Amino acid sequence: MKEYRKGPVLLRGRNVPTTSTAGHLLDSQRDIDWLHGDPWRVMRIQSEFVEGFGALAEIGNAITVYGSARSAPDSPEYRAGVEVGRLLVEAGYAVITGGGPGCMEAANKGAADAGGISVGLGIELPFEQGVNEYVNLGINFRYFFARKTMFVKYAQGFIALPGGFGTLDELFESLTLVQTRTVQRFPIVLLGSDYWGGLVGWLRDTMAAEGKISEADLDLIRVTDDPLEAVEHVVSLTRDNP
């Protein structure tokens, strides 16, 4: 039977909702009922930040690994994710993912099997719920913006495996924060040149060529097919900039 966790509440069967808490918050309002409900949601939002800060404050150095929830266990990117997770732990880093299946599970598996801290930051969604079995420190969030803050605040670098809209969202938010110097220069690695090559080419040949970004901005991204090179890159830069 399908299970769904809404904060501390476990729902099954017909009680599983078809919408999310974040979706309710972002709905356009046709009346003033929001005035009586939305301000109180601030307390719930605050609690997510407090719980996230408390749970993650002592994990030490960490790298966030992004990637598709749809990648099969026998796919090349899943195997690469397992290797990335293992290598990061061996280098002394905790691994942070979105806690879901696919590439996220792979990185968590590599980290857990290597005896390291395997963090999963789950999100309440109607079609995707909970954290994978390889997470040994997990938090479920209702709100994307609280969760995304944790991805950045407690990581020293980012490795992106092939992924979809969610991976692109996290990637470009991270790039924006680094480009604007909102955060220190975190290393950002795209693992899989065949997958990411078209995007990087467009950034170079269209965005940079038309002056929408600078040529130097392209240096914020490292593309590789080698999990070891990806890990060595983030480790070398984060150890220089603790």
C-alpha atoms as one frame of an Amber mdcrd trajectory, in Angstrom:
protein
   0.000   0.000   0.000   1.255   3.451  -0.899   2.536   5.463   2.046   2.803
   9.225   2.323   4.449  11.220   5.067   3.218  14.735   5.737   5.623  16.037
   8.333   5.299  13.629  11.284   1.991  12.196   9.988   1.838   8.886   8.078
  -0.980   8.562   5.527  -2.070   5.486   3.557  -4.753   4.466   1.103  -7.441
   7.024   0.378  -5.895   9.438   2.865  -2.912  10.045   0.563  -3.322  13.616
  -0.772  -3.138  14.621  -4.412  -1.616  18.031  -3.665   1.285  19.282  -1.544
   1.714  21.807   1.240   4.042  23.905  -0.922   1.451  23.839  -3.701  -1.186
  25.218  -1.364   1.142  28.017  -0.323   1.781  29.025  -3.940  -1.829  28.817
  -5.123  -3.345  32.097  -6.280  -6.082  33.231  -3.898  -9.496  34.386  -5.076
 -10.706  35.490  -1.656  -9.216  36.687   1.609  -9.205  33.307   3.365  -5.423
  33.315   2.944  -5.302  36.129   5.505  -6.363  33.702   8.203  -4.220  30.777
   7.071  -1.028  31.885   5.352   0.425  33.974   8.203   0.202  30.904  10.450
   2.126  28.873   7.885   5.111  31.043   8.756   5.420  29.096  12.002   5.578
  25.806  10.108   8.127  27.246   7.678  10.207  28.494  10.599  10.134  25.055
  12.192  11.530  23.477   9.007  14.510  25.813   9.072  15.089  25.191  12.789
  14.891  21.396  12.390  17.148  21.452   9.326  19.761  23.640  10.979  19.728
  21.493  14.097  20.042  18.197  12.241  22.805  19.246   9.844  24.929  21.631
  11.885  27.448  18.977  12.939  27.853  16.864   9.790  31.182  18.500   8.932
  32.429  18.905   5.371  29.858  17.781   2.829  29.186  17.719  -0.902  25.709
  17.857  -2.405  25.066  15.389  -5.220  22.193  16.082  -7.612  20.693  13.745
 -10.200  17.598  12.150 -11.646  15.117  10.195  -9.543  14.325   8.151 -12.672
  17.709   6.552 -13.270  17.588   2.761 -13.078  20.014   0.816 -10.846  21.651
  -0.732 -13.927  22.225   2.653 -15.634  25.701   4.176 -16.069  24.768   7.258
 -14.050  23.557   5.132 -11.132  26.861   3.274 -11.056  28.702   6.596 -11.267
  26.624   7.920  -8.371  27.581   4.969  -6.173  31.235   5.585  -6.985  30.937
   9.313  -6.259  29.334   8.630  -2.884  32.052   6.143  -1.930  34.909   8.396
  -3.031  33.515  11.405  -1.168  33.300   9.467   2.088  36.820   8.133   1.619
  37.953  11.741   1.158  36.344  12.677   4.481  33.082  14.228   3.270  29.437
  13.625   4.063  27.120  13.163   1.077  23.909  15.192   0.758  21.199  14.311
  -1.759  17.491  14.892  -2.225  16.959  11.502  -0.611  14.927  10.017  -3.447
  15.496   7.087  -5.803  17.704   6.977  -8.905  20.934   8.958  -8.817  20.166
  10.273  -5.346  19.838   6.736  -4.012  23.062   5.803  -5.784  25.112   8.504
  -4.070  23.532   7.667  -0.712  24.296   3.978  -1.253  27.942   4.669  -2.026
  28.248   6.837   1.063  26.446   4.430   3.390  28.326   1.369   2.138  31.588
   3.227   2.752  30.551   3.878   6.355  29.999   7.609   5.951  27.274  10.143
   6.664  24.567   9.718   4.027  22.113  12.628   4.157  18.738  12.691   2.397
  16.657  15.854   2.245  13.254  14.613   1.138  10.354  16.702  -0.110   6.599
  16.268   0.217   5.276  15.607  -3.296   2.110  13.799  -4.405   4.108  11.407
  -6.636   7.400  11.096  -4.751   7.698  10.618  -1.034  10.149   9.714   1.682
  13.841   8.941   1.591  15.689   5.927   0.225  16.949   3.093   2.412  20.589
   4.200   2.229  20.001   7.485   4.036  21.262   7.439   7.611  20.377  11.074
   8.336  17.106  12.109   6.755  14.799  15.105   6.904  11.463  15.459   5.114
  10.545  18.984   4.056   7.197  20.475   3.118   8.655  23.553   1.419  11.147
  23.573  -1.436  12.823  26.815  -0.372  13.644  25.491   3.101  15.058  22.306
   1.599  17.079  24.186  -1.017  18.651  26.341   1.678  19.987  23.193   3.351
  21.504  21.947   0.074  23.612  25.098  -0.130  24.242  26.007   3.501  25.805
  22.708   4.513  27.732  21.825   1.349  31.147  22.940   0.195  30.605  21.864
  -3.415  28.187  20.322  -5.909  28.301  17.346  -8.250  25.459  16.964 -10.746
  24.747  13.610 -12.332  22.374  13.455 -15.320  18.966  14.685 -14.239  15.767
  16.494 -15.142  14.078  19.761 -14.228  14.838  19.393 -10.525  18.534  18.887
 -11.186  18.590  21.885 -13.543  16.803  23.982 -10.939  19.387  23.170  -8.282
  22.271  23.563 -10.745  21.319  27.014 -11.949  20.444  28.248  -8.489  23.889
  27.143  -7.321  25.547  28.802 -10.318  23.632  32.022  -9.661  24.660  32.086
  -5.999  28.307  31.553  -6.922  28.291  33.985  -9.858  26.770  36.756  -7.723
  29.155  35.921  -4.874  26.225  35.327  -2.560  28.170  32.256  -1.486  31.892
  31.665  -1.735  33.111  30.059  -4.924  31.930  26.475  -4.593  33.178  23.992
  -7.172  30.406  22.711  -9.445  30.964  19.534 -11.463  28.751  18.070 -14.189
  29.380  14.334 -14.451  28.653  12.974 -17.938  29.960  14.888 -20.955  27.539
  13.307 -23.436  24.580  14.303 -21.296  25.715  17.797 -20.314  27.675  18.705
 -23.453  24.728  20.236 -25.309  23.831  22.463 -22.370  27.409  23.620 -21.852
  27.732  24.288 -25.581  24.615  26.450 -25.490  25.933  28.371 -22.491  29.158
  29.023 -24.381  27.905  29.565 -27.943  24.689  31.423 -27.166  24.635  32.936
 -23.678  28.307  33.885 -23.467  28.541  34.748 -27.182  25.653  37.190 -26.816
  27.065  38.685 -23.622  24.357  37.357 -21.298  27.068  35.795 -19.167  30.808
  36.359 -19.208  33.398  33.929 -20.508  34.713  33.702 -16.961  31.337  32.403
 -15.799  31.913  29.264 -17.846  34.880  28.499 -15.604  32.446  27.942 -12.732
  31.599  24.551 -14.258  33.839  21.494 -14.624  32.611  18.716 -16.948  34.028
  15.202 -16.660  33.156  11.555 -17.216  35.335  10.322 -14.376  33.865  10.082
 -10.837  37.379  10.244  -9.383  38.165  13.459 -11.260  34.854  14.947 -10.121
  35.599  14.187  -6.485  39.226  15.284  -6.690  38.129  18.607  -8.207  35.654
  19.490  -5.463  37.986  18.241  -2.737  40.976  20.223  -4.012  39.025  23.489
  -4.108  37.131  23.041  -0.871  40.268  22.167   1.068  41.869  25.330  -0.265
  38.764  27.270   0.789  37.410  25.657   3.980
